[in-house]
Amino acid sequence: MARNHNLSLLCLFSLFLLTHAKLSLDPSDLKSFTTIHRDLGVQGQRSPLGNPCTVPGVFCERIISNDAHVLRITRIIFISRKLSGFLSPAIGGLSELKELSLADNELVDRVPSQIINCKKLEVLDLGNNQFSGEVPSELASLTRLRVLDLSSNKFTGNLNFLGHFPNLKTLSLANNLFTGQVPRSLRSFRNLQYFDLSGNSLLEGPVPVMRKIESLRPQYPNRYVLAEKSTATGNSSSSANGPTSAVDLSSSSPAPGPSVANSPKHKGRKRKPAGWIIGFLAGALAGSICGFVFLVMFKLTLAAIRGGGRGQGPEIFSPKMIKDAEDLAFLEKDDGLASLQIIGRGGCGEVYKSELPGGKQIAIKKIVQPTKSDATELNDEDSKLLSKKMRQIRSEINTVGRIRHRNLLPLLAHVARPDCHYLVYEFMKNGSLQDVLSQVARGNRELNWFARHRIALGIAAGLEYLHMSHNPRIIHRDLKPANVLLDDNMEARIADFGLAKAMPDAYTHVTTSNVAGTVGYIAPEYHQTLKFTDKCDIYSFGVLLGVLVMGKLPSDDFFQNTREMSLVKWLRNIMTSENPSQAIDPKLMDKGYEDQMLLVLKIACFCTLDDPRQRPDSKEVRCMLSQLKGAEQLNQI
């Protein structure tokens, strides 16, 4: 029921875009989908006469065709619809289709060979149906496939359709009637993370198993390869029950070292194993001692050059703004901050305001750390807190210290002292978004819709850079109004990267030992599984969108007195009620932009869907926000 509700909401959003953009569906897509819809046997839904984009489970995108914008069908998700028809050959007419998910139905007959015309297909999920016959061998031409699930059907024939799938991450062919050899082409699927061939008792040959190979060059991501699983006797033939391999790479163990085959005994002198062992241990010990001595001498020399460990001087990340390290020399004094104004306090320390010789204002975050002698006397709790602070310093330096974007708050410099660390940032005159919203709520300030929209658009652009443009991807993990600062022009700057994590392209998620972030903005899947992805940031951004339009924070007493006791759940219920406008901040009403604000609230609902796979990515969110009517006026603010 929840999935159908979410799909209905997404289709409502598609209808809203259609109404305002006045786009029409491509005629070929309309013709093809009408046939597909009829042959699948969709129940409880009229045949789409003119606008399939309003059908629950059908998603359309705006595409440029012949110098004009038209709508094309890009996703069909009919899961658990009790469909009892078949997949029409007309599916080949949807050339822009990226996802076809028909799982958990009662569909019959063969998979039409015309599906190979869907060259952009990324997800093909036909699991748990009654499909039969052979899978078209031409399926191998769909090289963009990331997910291929044909499990729990009645497919027959060999596996020759498993050609070259360079992008495939999930492969499930379990519980079918496949025959023949398991193809060696599985070895070429370099991005494969999970595959399942179990329940195919007629398959023959060795079953590939996953092994994780540690790269000798750490700048490259780990690669996963396939190795054959032989029987206990070393015979390459499969067991009587056939292959039963189901492997998840996320739990794969490192590959064992190379084994040495048994060789005939040499006629010459035999080498004594004891001599080998003693020689190896002696060499390793001598090498370790030499390496340790060299490391100590190197650190002592480096410390002497830098002033005997008193301080290492400023580490400058923005030479354009801080042209001379002497500009920050006052931070190396014990009383360097005594005369500065404190402008904020956070979990890591105090924030001060200062000014560079050229007149540029800066903000200095002071993070206190005990000296080595004091650190030995810390209890476990204080020691963990200190370790957390140091990790956050490293995270800030490794993220915003190395990247630049107009919607990210840059780290200008880092000054390390024996008793503390100073992180130097550009000063943001208007403070944080949370401060501004609090002033608005008290009636001390105004924040019109154009300004709020521009802030949302800036945050989305910053997220798009972190998730899409930077390599490796960076996940913020603590996106909230308090961590969005506003410059002199009310341009949004994402700040506080203390919890940020870099995620290489080879990873689909990162697992942590505990949940980090702020209650009310944490994605449910992260809270439940301790696994986070860029879609966790999208969830937080959805909550932030709701805050911008509603003028209320998740922690406000208002939500504690509602039945849902949650901003996200309350917003979902209001948006499906007869009067969704009651969710809008009263200070924004009667200005003529209610339709735009309702659309942004719908986007917020999509970003906070329970299923992270259904949430849009950061680029899609930015595009949706930038397409609002009147967005061009933002440049005039």
Phi, psi and omega in degrees: 000318180296320180297316180296322178297317180295320179295322179296320179296320179294321178293324177299321177295318178300320179296321180297318178297320180297320183296321185272327182271346179054048178262155179241152179284142178303132183303322181294323177294320179299315180295314182295315184293325178303317178291316181298314181301318181292314184289333177289336180076043180295127182263150174069022181214128178295154175295131184292107184284320185222345186216082178299340182295347178269355180284128178304129179096358179247128183237137183238153177228154179278125182234143176274120179225123181054046177063021178224151179273128175226163176266137176233145178284124182245342180216138170232115183235094178245077182260133177056050179255004182060038179285136183234016180267220181215165181273116186287147173301344179295350178301332180293347180279349180267079188289344180260008184294130179250335181218133174229104182242110181236027186295157173060050174231200179231040182288146186234181176076190185272164170277120184295141181293341180294350181296341180291347177284350177274071189296339183264009184295129180247331181231122175233104184239103179244019186298149174060058174227201179238028178299148182218183180079186181273147175282131181305128181295336180289355180303335181297344180283350179275074188286351179273356183302131173252331180229126176229108183236107177243019188293157173056052173230203179233037180293143179235183178087184183273182182255031182294345179287350177276076181276252182241109179241083185294338184255000186292128179249327182232127179227118179229114178240021188295153171057057174228197181237035181295149180230174176088193183278147171287119188292145177287348181298342177302334181295335184275355182277083190290337182261004183294129181245338181209133171214153184217116177247009186296156177079014174246082190291346183265357178288148182235162174094173181293144180264125178295143172235154183275140172223140181265124181255120178286128181290140176285344180244103190295346180285347177260149179292157177298141177254150177244131181237169180252135177233147183284141175260118179261168180282174184296333182269359181087000178287139182279353180282154182279168178285173183295331181275357178080177181295140176225051185264126171222111191234138175243121185291337183297340179247014182292147178265159180298151181292141176291160178291165182295139179266154180253124181290152176294130180237156179299150180291138177287145180286336183284198184294135177278138177273138182277127179301324182298322179296319177300314184295314181298317180297319180295316181294319180296317179295318180296319180295315180296319179295320180295318180296316180297317179297320180294315179298317180297318180296317179297315180296322180295316180293322178296318179296316180296320179294322179295320179296322184270006174108029172071024175087003178296318179186152185262004180078167182293138170258106189265128180254346181229081181298336179293328181265321178246092188281337184223132179299337179295340178297337181249016182298331181296338180286345179272358176270152181296326181252030185298333183255005188301324185263005184269154180277132175277123182249358179183159176224138180225188182295333183265342180156194183266156179240130183245157177251134179217181182219134178282162180306328180280359179099354180286129180275142181228159174245136184239118177265124180259121179245111186279138171225141181289158175291169183300322181291321179286329183297330181290343182262003181287145173280177186299319182295314179293325179295320178294320179297319178297316179298321178296318179298318181294323177295322180292324176297314180297321180296317178299314183295320184281347180252274184290348174286341185246350185237158179224132175203146186297340181251018174239136179285117185282144170273117185276323183198163177225128179239120180259131176234163182301329185251355182194174174233142175245126174249123187254126181235165170290135182284131179256111189300322186269006176071206182267161177298325179294320177298315182297315180296325177294319178295322178296317181297328180276355180084013182268356184201156176247147177217097186286176185294322180298318180295318180294319179296318180296322177298314179300317181295321179294318178297317179298321179294320177296317178297320179300320178296314181296319186274328190249321189264325183278142178233116006281165177299148179240127177256123186289313176075355179214049180282121181198166182303325181292339180257018172242114180260157184238126182278192184299331181262016182060029175276134184284139175230117176289131185230179176058080179262026182297334180256002185294150179227140174271137182234107180301158183300330183287349182260139174267339179199169175232135181257135179244168180275340177208169182277132176240146180135196183239132181303135182101340180242358185273130179295142184298323182292328177291319180295327184273324188246351184063019177250128180237150177224183176295339178290341173291321174296322179297320177300312179300320179295323177299318176297319180296322175299316178300319179298319181297319183279321185275336183073019181232143178266155178301334182273358182296150179298335181307314183284333178292339180261006177266165179295324184281331183054034182203134179299314185295312182293321178297317181297319179301315182293320180293320183291341177258006180273180180284343182227073181294342182295344180291349177279344185281142176304123181306333181291346181257355184286159176062030176250357178093008183240022182300322180298319178296317181294323176295323178295319178296323176294325176295319176299321177300321178295321179293322181291337184252022175300147182296324179274112183299335181291337181272351180282148176288162173272176186295327179292318179296321179295315179298319179296318179297317180292324183285344182271000180295146177298136178084004181296335180295340180288344182296329181291348182267355183281000000 
